[in-house]
CSV table of C-alpha atoms in Angstrom, one decimal:
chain,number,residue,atom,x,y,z
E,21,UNK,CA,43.5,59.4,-33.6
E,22,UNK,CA,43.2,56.5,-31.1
E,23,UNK,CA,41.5,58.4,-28.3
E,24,UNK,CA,39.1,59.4,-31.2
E,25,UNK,CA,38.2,55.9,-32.3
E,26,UNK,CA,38.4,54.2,-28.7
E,27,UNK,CA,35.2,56.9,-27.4
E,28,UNK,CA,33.2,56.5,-30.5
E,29,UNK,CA,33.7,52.7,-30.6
E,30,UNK,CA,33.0,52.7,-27.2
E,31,UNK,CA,29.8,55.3,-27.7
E,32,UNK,CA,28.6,52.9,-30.5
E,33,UNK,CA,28.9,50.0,-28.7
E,34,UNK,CA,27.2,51.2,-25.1
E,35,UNK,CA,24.1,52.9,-27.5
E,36,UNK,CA,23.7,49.3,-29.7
E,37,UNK,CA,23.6,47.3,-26.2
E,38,UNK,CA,21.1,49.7,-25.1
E,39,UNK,CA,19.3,49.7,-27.9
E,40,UNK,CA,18.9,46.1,-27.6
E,41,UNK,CA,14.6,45.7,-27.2
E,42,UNK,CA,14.2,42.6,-24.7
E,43,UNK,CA,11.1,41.4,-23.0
E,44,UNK,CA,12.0,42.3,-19.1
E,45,UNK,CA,8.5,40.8,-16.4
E,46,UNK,CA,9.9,44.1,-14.8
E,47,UNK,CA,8.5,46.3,-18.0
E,48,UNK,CA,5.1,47.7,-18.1
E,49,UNK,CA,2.7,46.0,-20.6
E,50,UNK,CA,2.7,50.0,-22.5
E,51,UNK,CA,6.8,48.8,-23.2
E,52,UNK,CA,5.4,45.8,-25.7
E,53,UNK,CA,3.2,48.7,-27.3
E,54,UNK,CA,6.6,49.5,-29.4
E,55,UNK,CA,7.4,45.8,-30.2
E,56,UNK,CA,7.7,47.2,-34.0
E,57,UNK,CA,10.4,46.9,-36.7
E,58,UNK,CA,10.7,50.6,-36.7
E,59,UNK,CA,12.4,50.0,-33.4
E,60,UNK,CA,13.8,47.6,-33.7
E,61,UNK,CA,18.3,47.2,-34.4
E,62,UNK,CA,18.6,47.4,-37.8
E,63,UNK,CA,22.5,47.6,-38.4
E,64,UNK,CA,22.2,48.2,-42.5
E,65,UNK,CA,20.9,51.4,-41.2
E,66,UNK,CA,24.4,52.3,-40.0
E,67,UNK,CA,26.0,52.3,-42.9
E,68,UNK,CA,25.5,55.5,-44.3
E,69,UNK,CA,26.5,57.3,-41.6
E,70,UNK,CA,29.4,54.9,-40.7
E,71,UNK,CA,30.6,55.9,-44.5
E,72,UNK,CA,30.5,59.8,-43.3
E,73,UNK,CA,32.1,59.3,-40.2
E,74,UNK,CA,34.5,57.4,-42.0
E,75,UNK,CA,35.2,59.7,-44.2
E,76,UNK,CA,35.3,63.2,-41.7
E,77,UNK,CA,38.1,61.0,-39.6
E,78,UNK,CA,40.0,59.9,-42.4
E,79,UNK,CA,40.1,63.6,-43.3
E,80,UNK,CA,41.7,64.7,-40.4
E,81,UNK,CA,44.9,62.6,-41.3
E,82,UNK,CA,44.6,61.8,-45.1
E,83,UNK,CA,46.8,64.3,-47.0
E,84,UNK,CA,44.5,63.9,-50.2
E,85,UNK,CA,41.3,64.8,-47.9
E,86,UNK,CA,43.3,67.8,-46.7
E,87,UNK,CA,44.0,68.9,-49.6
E,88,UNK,CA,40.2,68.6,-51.0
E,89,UNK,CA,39.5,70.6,-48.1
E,90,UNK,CA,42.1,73.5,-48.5
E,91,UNK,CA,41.2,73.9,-52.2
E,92,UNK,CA,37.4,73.9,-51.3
E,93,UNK,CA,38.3,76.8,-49.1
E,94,UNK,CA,40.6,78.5,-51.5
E,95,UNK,CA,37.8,78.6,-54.3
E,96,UNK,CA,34.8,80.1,-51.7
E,97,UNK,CA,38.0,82.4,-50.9
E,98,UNK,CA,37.7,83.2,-54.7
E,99,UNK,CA,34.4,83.7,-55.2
E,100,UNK,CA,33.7,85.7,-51.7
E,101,UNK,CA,29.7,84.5,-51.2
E,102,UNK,CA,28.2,86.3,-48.6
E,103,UNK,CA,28.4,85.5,-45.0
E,104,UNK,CA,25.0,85.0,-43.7
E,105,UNK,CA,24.0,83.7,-40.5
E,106,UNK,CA,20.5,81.5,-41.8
E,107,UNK,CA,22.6,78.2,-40.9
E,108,UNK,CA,21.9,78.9,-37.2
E,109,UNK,CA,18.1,78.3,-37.8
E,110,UNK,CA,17.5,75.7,-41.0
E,111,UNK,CA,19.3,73.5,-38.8
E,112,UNK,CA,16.6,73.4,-36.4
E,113,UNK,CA,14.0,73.7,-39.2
E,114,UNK,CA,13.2,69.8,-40.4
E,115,UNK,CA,12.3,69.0,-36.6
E,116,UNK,CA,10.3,72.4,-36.4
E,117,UNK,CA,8.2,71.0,-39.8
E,118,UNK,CA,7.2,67.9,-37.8
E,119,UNK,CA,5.5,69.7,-35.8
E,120,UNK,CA,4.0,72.1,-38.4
E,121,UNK,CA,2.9,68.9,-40.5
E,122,UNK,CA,1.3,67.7,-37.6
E,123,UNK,CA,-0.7,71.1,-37.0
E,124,UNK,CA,-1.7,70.7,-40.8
E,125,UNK,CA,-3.4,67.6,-40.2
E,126,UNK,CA,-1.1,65.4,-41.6
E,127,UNK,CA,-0.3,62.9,-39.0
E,128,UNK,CA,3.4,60.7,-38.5
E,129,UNK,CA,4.2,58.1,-36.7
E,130,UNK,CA,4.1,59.5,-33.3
E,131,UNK,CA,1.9,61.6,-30.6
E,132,UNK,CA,3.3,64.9,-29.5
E,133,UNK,CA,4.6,63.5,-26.4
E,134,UNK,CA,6.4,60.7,-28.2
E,135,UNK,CA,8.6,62.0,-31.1
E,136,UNK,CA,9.2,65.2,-28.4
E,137,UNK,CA,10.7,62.0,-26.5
E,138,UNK,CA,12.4,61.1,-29.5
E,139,UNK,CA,13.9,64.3,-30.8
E,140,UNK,CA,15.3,65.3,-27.4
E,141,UNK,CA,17.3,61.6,-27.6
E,142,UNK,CA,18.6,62.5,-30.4
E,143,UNK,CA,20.0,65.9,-29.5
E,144,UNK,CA,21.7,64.2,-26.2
E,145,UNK,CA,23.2,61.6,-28.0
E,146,UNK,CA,24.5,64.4,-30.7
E,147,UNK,CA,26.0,66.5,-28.2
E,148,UNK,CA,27.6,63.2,-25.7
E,149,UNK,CA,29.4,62.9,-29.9
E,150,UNK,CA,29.8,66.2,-30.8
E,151,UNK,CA,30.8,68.0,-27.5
E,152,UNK,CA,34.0,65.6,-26.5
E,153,UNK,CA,35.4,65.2,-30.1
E,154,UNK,CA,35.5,68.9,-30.5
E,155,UNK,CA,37.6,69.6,-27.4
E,156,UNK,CA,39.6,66.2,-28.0
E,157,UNK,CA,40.4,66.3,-31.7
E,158,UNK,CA,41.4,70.4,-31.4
E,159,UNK,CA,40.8,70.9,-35.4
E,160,UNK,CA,41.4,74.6,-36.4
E,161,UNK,CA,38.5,76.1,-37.9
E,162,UNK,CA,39.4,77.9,-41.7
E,163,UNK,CA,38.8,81.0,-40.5
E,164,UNK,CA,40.8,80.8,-37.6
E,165,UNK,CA,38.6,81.3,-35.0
E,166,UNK,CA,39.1,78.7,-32.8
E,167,UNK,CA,39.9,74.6,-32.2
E,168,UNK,CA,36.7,73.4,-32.1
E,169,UNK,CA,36.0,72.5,-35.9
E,170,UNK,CA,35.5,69.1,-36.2
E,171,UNK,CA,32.6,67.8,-36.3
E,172,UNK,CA,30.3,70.5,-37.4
E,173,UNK,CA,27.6,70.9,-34.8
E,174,UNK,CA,25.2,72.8,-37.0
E,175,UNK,CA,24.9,70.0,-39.4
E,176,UNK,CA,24.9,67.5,-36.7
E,177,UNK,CA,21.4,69.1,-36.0
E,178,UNK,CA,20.4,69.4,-39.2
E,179,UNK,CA,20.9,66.0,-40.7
E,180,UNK,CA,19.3,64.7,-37.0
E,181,UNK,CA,16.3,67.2,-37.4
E,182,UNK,CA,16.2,65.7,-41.2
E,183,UNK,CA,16.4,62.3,-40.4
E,184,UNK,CA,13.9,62.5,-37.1
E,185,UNK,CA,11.1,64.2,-40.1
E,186,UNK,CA,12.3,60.8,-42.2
E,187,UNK,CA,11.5,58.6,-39.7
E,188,UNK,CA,8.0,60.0,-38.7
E,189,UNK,CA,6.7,60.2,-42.2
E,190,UNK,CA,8.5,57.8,-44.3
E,191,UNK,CA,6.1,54.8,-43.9
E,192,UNK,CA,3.0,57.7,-44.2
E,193,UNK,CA,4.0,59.9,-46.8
E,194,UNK,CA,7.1,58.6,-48.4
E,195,UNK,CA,8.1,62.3,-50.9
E,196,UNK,CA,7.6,64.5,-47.5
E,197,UNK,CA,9.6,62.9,-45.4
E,198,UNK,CA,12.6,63.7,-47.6
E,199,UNK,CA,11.8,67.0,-47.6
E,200,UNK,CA,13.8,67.5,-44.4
E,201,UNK,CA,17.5,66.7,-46.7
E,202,UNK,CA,17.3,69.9,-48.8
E,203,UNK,CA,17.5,71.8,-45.6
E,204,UNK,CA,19.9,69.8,-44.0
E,205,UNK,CA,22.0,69.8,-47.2
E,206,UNK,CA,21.8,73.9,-47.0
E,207,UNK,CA,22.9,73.7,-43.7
E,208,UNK,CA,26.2,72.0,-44.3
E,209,UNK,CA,26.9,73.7,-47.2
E,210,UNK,CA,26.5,77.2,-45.6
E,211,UNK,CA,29.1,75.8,-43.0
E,212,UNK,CA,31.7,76.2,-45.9
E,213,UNK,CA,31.1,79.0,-47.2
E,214,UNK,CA,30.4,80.7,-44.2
E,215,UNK,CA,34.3,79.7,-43.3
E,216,UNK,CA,33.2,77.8,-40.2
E,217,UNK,CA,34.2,74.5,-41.2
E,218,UNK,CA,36.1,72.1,-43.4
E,219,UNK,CA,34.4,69.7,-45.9
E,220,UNK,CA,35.5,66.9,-43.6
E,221,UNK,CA,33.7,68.6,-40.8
E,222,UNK,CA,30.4,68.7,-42.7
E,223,UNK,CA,30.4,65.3,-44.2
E,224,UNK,CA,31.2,63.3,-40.3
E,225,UNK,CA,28.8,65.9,-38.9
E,226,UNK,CA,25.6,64.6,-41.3
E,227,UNK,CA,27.2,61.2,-40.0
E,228,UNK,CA,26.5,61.6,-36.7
E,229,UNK,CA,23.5,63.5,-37.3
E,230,UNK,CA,21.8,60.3,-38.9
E,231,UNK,CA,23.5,57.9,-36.4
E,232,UNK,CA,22.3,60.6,-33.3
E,233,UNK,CA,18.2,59.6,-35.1
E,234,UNK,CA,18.5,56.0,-35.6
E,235,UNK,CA,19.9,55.6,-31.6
E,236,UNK,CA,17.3,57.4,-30.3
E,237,UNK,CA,14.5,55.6,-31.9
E,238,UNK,CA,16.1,52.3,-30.8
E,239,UNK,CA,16.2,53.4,-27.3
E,240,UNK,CA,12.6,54.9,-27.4
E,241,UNK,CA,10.7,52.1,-26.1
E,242,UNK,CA,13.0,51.6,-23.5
E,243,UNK,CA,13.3,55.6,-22.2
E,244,UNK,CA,9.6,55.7,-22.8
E,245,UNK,CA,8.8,53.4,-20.2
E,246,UNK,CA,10.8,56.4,-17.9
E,247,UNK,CA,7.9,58.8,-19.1
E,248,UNK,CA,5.4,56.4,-18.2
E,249,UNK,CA,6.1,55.2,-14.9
E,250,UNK,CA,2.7,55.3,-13.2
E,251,UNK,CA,4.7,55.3,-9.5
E,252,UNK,CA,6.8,58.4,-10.9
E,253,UNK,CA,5.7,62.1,-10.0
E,254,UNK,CA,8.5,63.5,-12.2
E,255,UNK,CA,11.8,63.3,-14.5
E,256,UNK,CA,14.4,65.4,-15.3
E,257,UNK,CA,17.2,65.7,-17.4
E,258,UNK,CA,19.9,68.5,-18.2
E,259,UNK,CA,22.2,67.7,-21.1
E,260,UNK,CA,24.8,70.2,-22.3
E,261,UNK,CA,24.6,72.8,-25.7
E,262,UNK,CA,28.2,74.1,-27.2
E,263,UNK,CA,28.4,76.0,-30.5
E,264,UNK,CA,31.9,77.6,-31.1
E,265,UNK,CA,32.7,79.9,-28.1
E,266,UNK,CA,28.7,80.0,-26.6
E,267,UNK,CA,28.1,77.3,-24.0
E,268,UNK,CA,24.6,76.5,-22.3
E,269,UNK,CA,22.4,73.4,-21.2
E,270,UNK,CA,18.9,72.2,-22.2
E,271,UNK,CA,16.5,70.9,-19.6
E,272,UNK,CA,13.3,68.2,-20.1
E,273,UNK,CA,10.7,68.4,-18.0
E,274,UNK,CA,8.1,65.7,-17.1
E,275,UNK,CA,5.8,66.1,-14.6
Protein backbone atom coordinates (compact mmCIF):
# COMPACT_ATOMS: atom_id res chain seq x y z
CA UNK A 1 0.00 0.00 0.00
CA UNK A 2 2.90 2.52 0.41
CA UNK A 3 3.78 2.89 -3.30
CA UNK A 4 -0.01 3.56 -3.58
CA UNK A 5 -0.12 6.40 -1.10
CA UNK A 6 3.49 7.92 -1.84
CA UNK A 7 2.19 8.56 -5.95
CA UNK A 8 -1.19 9.88 -5.01
CA UNK A 9 0.19 12.06 -2.22
CA UNK A 10 2.74 13.08 -4.43
CA UNK A 11 0.06 13.55 -7.49
CA UNK A 12 -2.06 15.65 -4.95
CA UNK A 13 0.45 17.67 -3.89
CA UNK A 14 2.34 18.60 -7.53
CA UNK A 15 -1.65 19.37 -8.89
CA UNK A 16 -2.47 21.80 -5.56
CA UNK A 17 1.02 23.64 -6.13
CA UNK A 18 0.01 23.98 -9.68
CA UNK A 19 -3.14 24.97 -9.04
CA UNK A 20 -1.87 27.68 -7.06
CA UNK A 21 -3.41 31.16 -9.13
CA UNK A 22 -0.45 33.81 -8.71
CA UNK A 23 -0.10 37.16 -10.46
CA UNK A 24 3.21 36.43 -12.63
CA UNK A 25 4.36 40.35 -14.94
CA UNK A 26 5.20 37.35 -17.33
CA UNK A 27 1.23 36.43 -17.71
CA UNK A 28 -0.94 37.99 -20.31
CA UNK A 29 -3.46 40.51 -19.06
CA UNK A 30 -6.42 37.60 -20.64
CA UNK A 31 -4.65 35.35 -17.38
CA UNK A 32 -6.40 37.96 -14.73
CA UNK A 33 -9.68 37.45 -16.96
CA UNK A 34 -10.14 34.15 -14.48
CA UNK A 35 -9.18 35.89 -11.25
CA UNK A 36 -12.62 34.27 -9.93
CA UNK A 37 -13.56 32.11 -6.85
CA UNK A 38 -14.61 29.40 -9.21
CA UNK A 39 -10.91 29.02 -9.71
CA UNK A 40 -9.69 29.56 -7.24
CA UNK A 41 -8.15 26.45 -4.34
CA UNK A 42 -10.89 25.72 -2.41
CA UNK A 43 -9.65 22.62 -0.21
CA UNK A 44 -13.35 21.86 1.41
CA UNK A 45 -13.96 20.83 -2.07
CA UNK A 46 -11.66 17.82 -1.47
CA UNK A 47 -13.34 16.28 0.91
CA UNK A 48 -15.76 14.34 -0.73
CA UNK A 49 -13.62 12.76 -2.91
CA UNK A 50 -10.74 12.38 -0.31
CA UNK A 51 -13.68 10.32 1.71
CA UNK A 52 -14.05 7.88 -1.54
CA UNK A 53 -10.63 7.48 -2.13
CA UNK A 54 -10.37 6.78 1.38
CA UNK A 55 -12.62 4.44 1.40
CA UNK A 56 -11.65 2.37 -2.21
CA UNK A 57 -7.92 2.12 -0.51
CA UNK A 58 -9.02 1.11 2.75
CA UNK A 59 -10.93 -1.62 0.86
CA UNK A 60 -8.17 -3.15 -0.70
CA UNK A 61 -6.75 -4.19 2.80
CA UNK A 62 -9.74 -3.94 5.28
CA UNK A 63 -11.10 -7.43 5.77
CA UNK A 64 -14.74 -5.97 6.64
CA UNK A 65 -14.58 -3.97 3.16
CA UNK A 66 -13.59 -7.23 1.57
CA UNK A 67 -16.05 -8.89 2.76
CA UNK A 68 -18.91 -6.08 1.74
CA UNK A 69 -17.48 -6.55 -1.49
CA UNK A 70 -17.58 -10.40 -1.87
CA UNK A 71 -21.17 -10.56 -0.52
CA UNK A 72 -22.17 -7.67 -3.00
CA UNK A 73 -20.88 -9.95 -5.72
CA UNK A 74 -22.40 -13.05 -4.30
CA UNK A 75 -25.97 -11.52 -4.25
CA UNK A 76 -25.76 -9.97 -8.23
CA UNK A 77 -24.35 -13.76 -8.54
CA UNK A 78 -27.91 -14.57 -7.13
CA UNK A 79 -29.96 -12.63 -8.90
CA UNK A 80 -28.12 -12.93 -12.48
CA UNK A 81 -29.08 -9.21 -14.01
CA UNK A 82 -28.25 -8.93 -17.41
CA UNK A 83 -24.94 -7.99 -18.70
CA UNK A 84 -25.25 -5.06 -20.83
CA UNK A 85 -22.68 -2.99 -22.22
CA UNK A 86 -24.58 0.78 -21.87
CA UNK A 87 -21.81 1.69 -19.10
CA UNK A 88 -19.30 2.18 -21.88
CA UNK A 89 -21.34 5.30 -23.14
CA UNK A 90 -23.36 7.04 -20.04
CA UNK A 91 -20.00 7.44 -18.82
CA UNK A 92 -19.27 9.86 -21.42
CA UNK A 93 -22.79 11.18 -21.44
CA UNK A 94 -22.94 14.18 -18.61
CA UNK A 95 -19.95 15.86 -20.60
CA UNK A 96 -21.76 15.09 -24.00
CA UNK A 97 -25.10 17.06 -22.26
CA UNK A 98 -22.87 20.18 -21.77
CA UNK A 99 -22.56 20.53 -24.97
CA UNK A 100 -26.22 19.60 -25.88
CA UNK A 101 -27.40 22.28 -23.20
CA UNK A 102 -25.34 24.68 -24.84
CA UNK A 103 -26.86 23.90 -28.35
CA UNK A 104 -30.41 24.39 -26.56
CA UNK A 105 -29.62 27.82 -25.68
CA UNK A 106 -28.96 27.36 -22.30
CA UNK A 107 -25.62 28.84 -21.70
CA UNK A 108 -22.82 27.75 -18.60
CA UNK A 109 -20.13 29.16 -17.42
CA UNK A 110 -17.81 28.66 -20.29
CA UNK A 111 -17.31 29.23 -24.25
CA UNK A 112 -16.84 26.21 -26.39
CA UNK A 113 -13.18 26.62 -26.52
CA UNK A 114 -12.93 26.94 -22.73
CA UNK A 115 -14.82 24.06 -20.88
CA UNK A 116 -13.29 21.82 -24.11
CA UNK A 117 -9.94 23.11 -22.33
CA UNK A 118 -11.36 22.13 -19.20
CA UNK A 119 -12.85 18.69 -19.84
CA UNK A 120 -9.68 17.40 -21.69
CA UNK A 121 -7.72 18.49 -18.11
CA UNK A 122 -9.75 16.53 -16.42
CA UNK A 123 -9.49 13.31 -18.49
CA UNK A 124 -5.40 13.68 -18.38
CA UNK A 125 -5.42 14.11 -14.90
CA UNK A 126 -7.91 10.88 -14.59
CA UNK A 127 -5.93 8.76 -16.59
CA UNK A 128 -1.98 10.13 -14.88
CA UNK A 129 -4.53 8.43 -11.55
CA UNK A 130 -6.16 5.84 -13.00
CA UNK A 131 -3.59 4.36 -15.48
CA UNK A 132 -0.53 3.70 -12.84
CA UNK A 133 -2.71 2.48 -9.87
CA UNK A 134 -4.23 -0.06 -12.06
CA UNK A 135 -0.92 -1.66 -13.12
CA UNK A 136 0.67 -0.94 -9.57
CA UNK A 137 -2.15 -2.09 -7.24
CA UNK A 138 -2.78 -5.52 -9.58
CA UNK A 139 -6.52 -5.97 -8.01
CA UNK A 140 -8.29 -9.01 -9.56
CA UNK A 141 -11.35 -8.13 -11.21
CA UNK A 142 -14.63 -10.55 -9.91
CA UNK A 143 -15.00 -11.97 -12.90
CA UNK A 144 -11.52 -12.90 -13.34
CA UNK A 145 -10.60 -11.28 -16.26
CA UNK A 146 -7.67 -9.61 -15.43
CA UNK A 147 -5.47 -7.38 -12.67
CA UNK A 148 -6.46 -4.20 -13.60
CA UNK A 149 -9.64 -3.59 -11.20
CA UNK A 150 -8.97 -1.00 -9.09
CA UNK A 151 -9.96 1.92 -9.65
CA UNK A 152 -12.80 1.68 -12.02
CA UNK A 153 -12.05 3.76 -15.09
CA UNK A 154 -15.58 3.92 -16.30
CA UNK A 155 -16.76 5.62 -13.33
CA UNK A 156 -13.67 7.70 -13.12
CA UNK A 157 -15.26 9.27 -16.41
CA UNK A 158 -18.44 9.43 -15.31
CA UNK A 159 -18.33 11.10 -12.03
CA UNK A 160 -15.58 13.64 -13.97
CA UNK A 161 -18.17 14.11 -16.97
CA UNK A 162 -20.79 14.65 -13.92
CA UNK A 163 -18.97 16.94 -11.96
CA UNK A 164 -17.45 19.03 -15.18
CA UNK A 165 -21.74 19.53 -16.05
CA UNK A 166 -21.83 20.65 -12.15
CA UNK A 167 -19.39 23.04 -12.44
CA UNK A 168 -20.61 24.79 -15.64
CA UNK A 169 -24.20 25.17 -14.56
CA UNK A 170 -24.26 25.18 -10.85
CA UNK A 171 -24.11 28.94 -10.34
CA UNK A 172 -26.65 29.26 -13.67
CA UNK A 173 -29.16 26.72 -13.19
CA UNK A 174 -28.58 25.04 -9.89
CA UNK A 175 -31.42 21.51 -10.42
CA UNK A 176 -29.57 20.94 -14.02
CA UNK A 177 -26.39 20.78 -13.05
CA UNK A 178 -27.12 17.81 -10.89
CA UNK A 179 -28.60 16.13 -13.49
CA UNK A 180 -25.21 14.74 -14.57
CA UNK A 181 -25.05 12.32 -10.89
CA UNK A 182 -27.92 10.03 -11.95
CA UNK A 183 -25.90 9.00 -14.87
CA UNK A 184 -22.78 8.81 -13.19
CA UNK A 185 -24.45 6.83 -10.40
CA UNK A 186 -25.77 4.27 -13.31
CA UNK A 187 -22.47 4.08 -14.49
CA UNK A 188 -20.88 2.72 -11.22
CA UNK A 189 -23.50 0.66 -10.43
CA UNK A 190 -23.53 -1.16 -13.84
CA UNK A 191 -19.71 -1.79 -13.08
CA UNK A 192 -21.07 -4.35 -10.35
CA UNK A 193 -23.35 -5.92 -11.88
CA UNK A 194 -21.76 -6.21 -14.99
CA UNK A 195 -18.93 -8.28 -12.80
CA UNK A 196 -16.21 -5.70 -13.82
CA UNK A 197 -15.49 -4.32 -10.58
CA UNK A 198 -15.68 -4.45 -6.83
CA UNK A 199 -17.72 -1.93 -4.71
CA UNK A 200 -14.34 -0.49 -3.58
CA UNK A 201 -13.48 0.02 -7.13
CA UNK A 202 -16.55 2.14 -7.81
CA UNK A 203 -16.68 4.16 -4.80
CA UNK A 204 -12.39 5.49 -5.13
CA UNK A 205 -13.19 5.66 -8.90
CA UNK A 206 -16.26 8.59 -8.31
CA UNK A 207 -13.33 9.85 -5.96
CA UNK A 208 -11.02 10.50 -8.44
CA UNK A 209 -13.54 11.36 -10.86
CA UNK A 210 -14.57 14.53 -8.77
CA UNK A 211 -10.97 15.22 -7.68
CA UNK A 212 -9.82 14.75 -11.78
CA UNK A 213 -12.85 18.08 -12.20
CA UNK A 214 -11.90 20.24 -9.41
CA UNK A 215 -7.88 20.01 -10.56
CA UNK A 216 -8.58 20.87 -13.80
CA UNK A 217 -10.61 23.97 -13.18
CA UNK A 218 -7.87 25.12 -10.83
CA UNK A 219 -5.28 24.84 -13.40
CA UNK A 220 -7.52 26.39 -16.17
CA UNK A 221 -6.34 29.82 -15.97
CA UNK A 222 -2.99 28.84 -15.88
CA UNK A 223 -3.12 26.16 -19.12
CA UNK A 224 -5.38 28.70 -20.74
CA UNK A 225 -2.84 31.12 -21.05
CA UNK A 226 -1.01 27.95 -23.27
CA UNK A 227 -4.10 28.33 -25.75
CA UNK A 228 -3.69 31.85 -25.89
CA UNK A 229 -0.24 32.63 -26.54
CA UNK A 230 -0.48 35.23 -29.29
CA UNK A 231 3.54 34.30 -30.24
CA UNK A 232 2.32 30.49 -30.50
CA UNK A 233 1.25 28.96 -33.98
CA UNK A 234 0.30 25.65 -32.24
CA UNK A 235 -0.02 23.14 -29.23
CA UNK A 236 -0.15 19.73 -28.85
CA UNK A 237 -0.75 17.14 -26.42
CA UNK A 238 -1.06 13.18 -26.48
CA UNK A 239 -2.16 11.63 -23.19
CA UNK A 240 -2.76 7.98 -22.89
CA UNK A 241 -6.56 5.86 -22.85
CA UNK A 242 -6.60 2.17 -21.03
CA UNK A 243 -9.80 0.30 -20.39
CA UNK A 244 -9.26 -3.41 -19.32
CA UNK A 245 -7.11 -5.15 -22.13
CA UNK A 246 -7.79 -2.09 -25.07
CA UNK A 247 -4.99 0.54 -24.99
CA UNK A 248 -4.98 3.81 -27.18
CA UNK A 249 -4.02 7.67 -26.88
CA UNK A 250 -6.03 10.93 -27.26
CA UNK A 251 -4.58 13.85 -29.07
CA UNK A 252 -5.60 17.94 -28.61
CA UNK A 253 -5.12 20.02 -31.27
CA UNK A 254 -4.61 23.82 -31.22
CA UNK A 255 -3.79 25.59 -34.07
Amino acid sequence: MKPFITIFTALIFSFSVNGQIKADSSMSVEYFEYQDKVYQPNYKKLIVPAVFIGYGTISLTSDALKNLNRSTKYEIGEHQPKHIKLDNYTQYLPAVMVYGYNLAGIKGKHNFKERTIIYGTSQVISAAFVLPLKHLLKEERPDGSNHLSFPSGHTTTAFSSAHFLFREYKDENFWLSLSGYPIAIFTGVYRTLNDKHWVGDVVAGAGFGILSTELAYWLFPRINTLFNKKDSKSFTMIYPVADGKNFGAGMVLNF
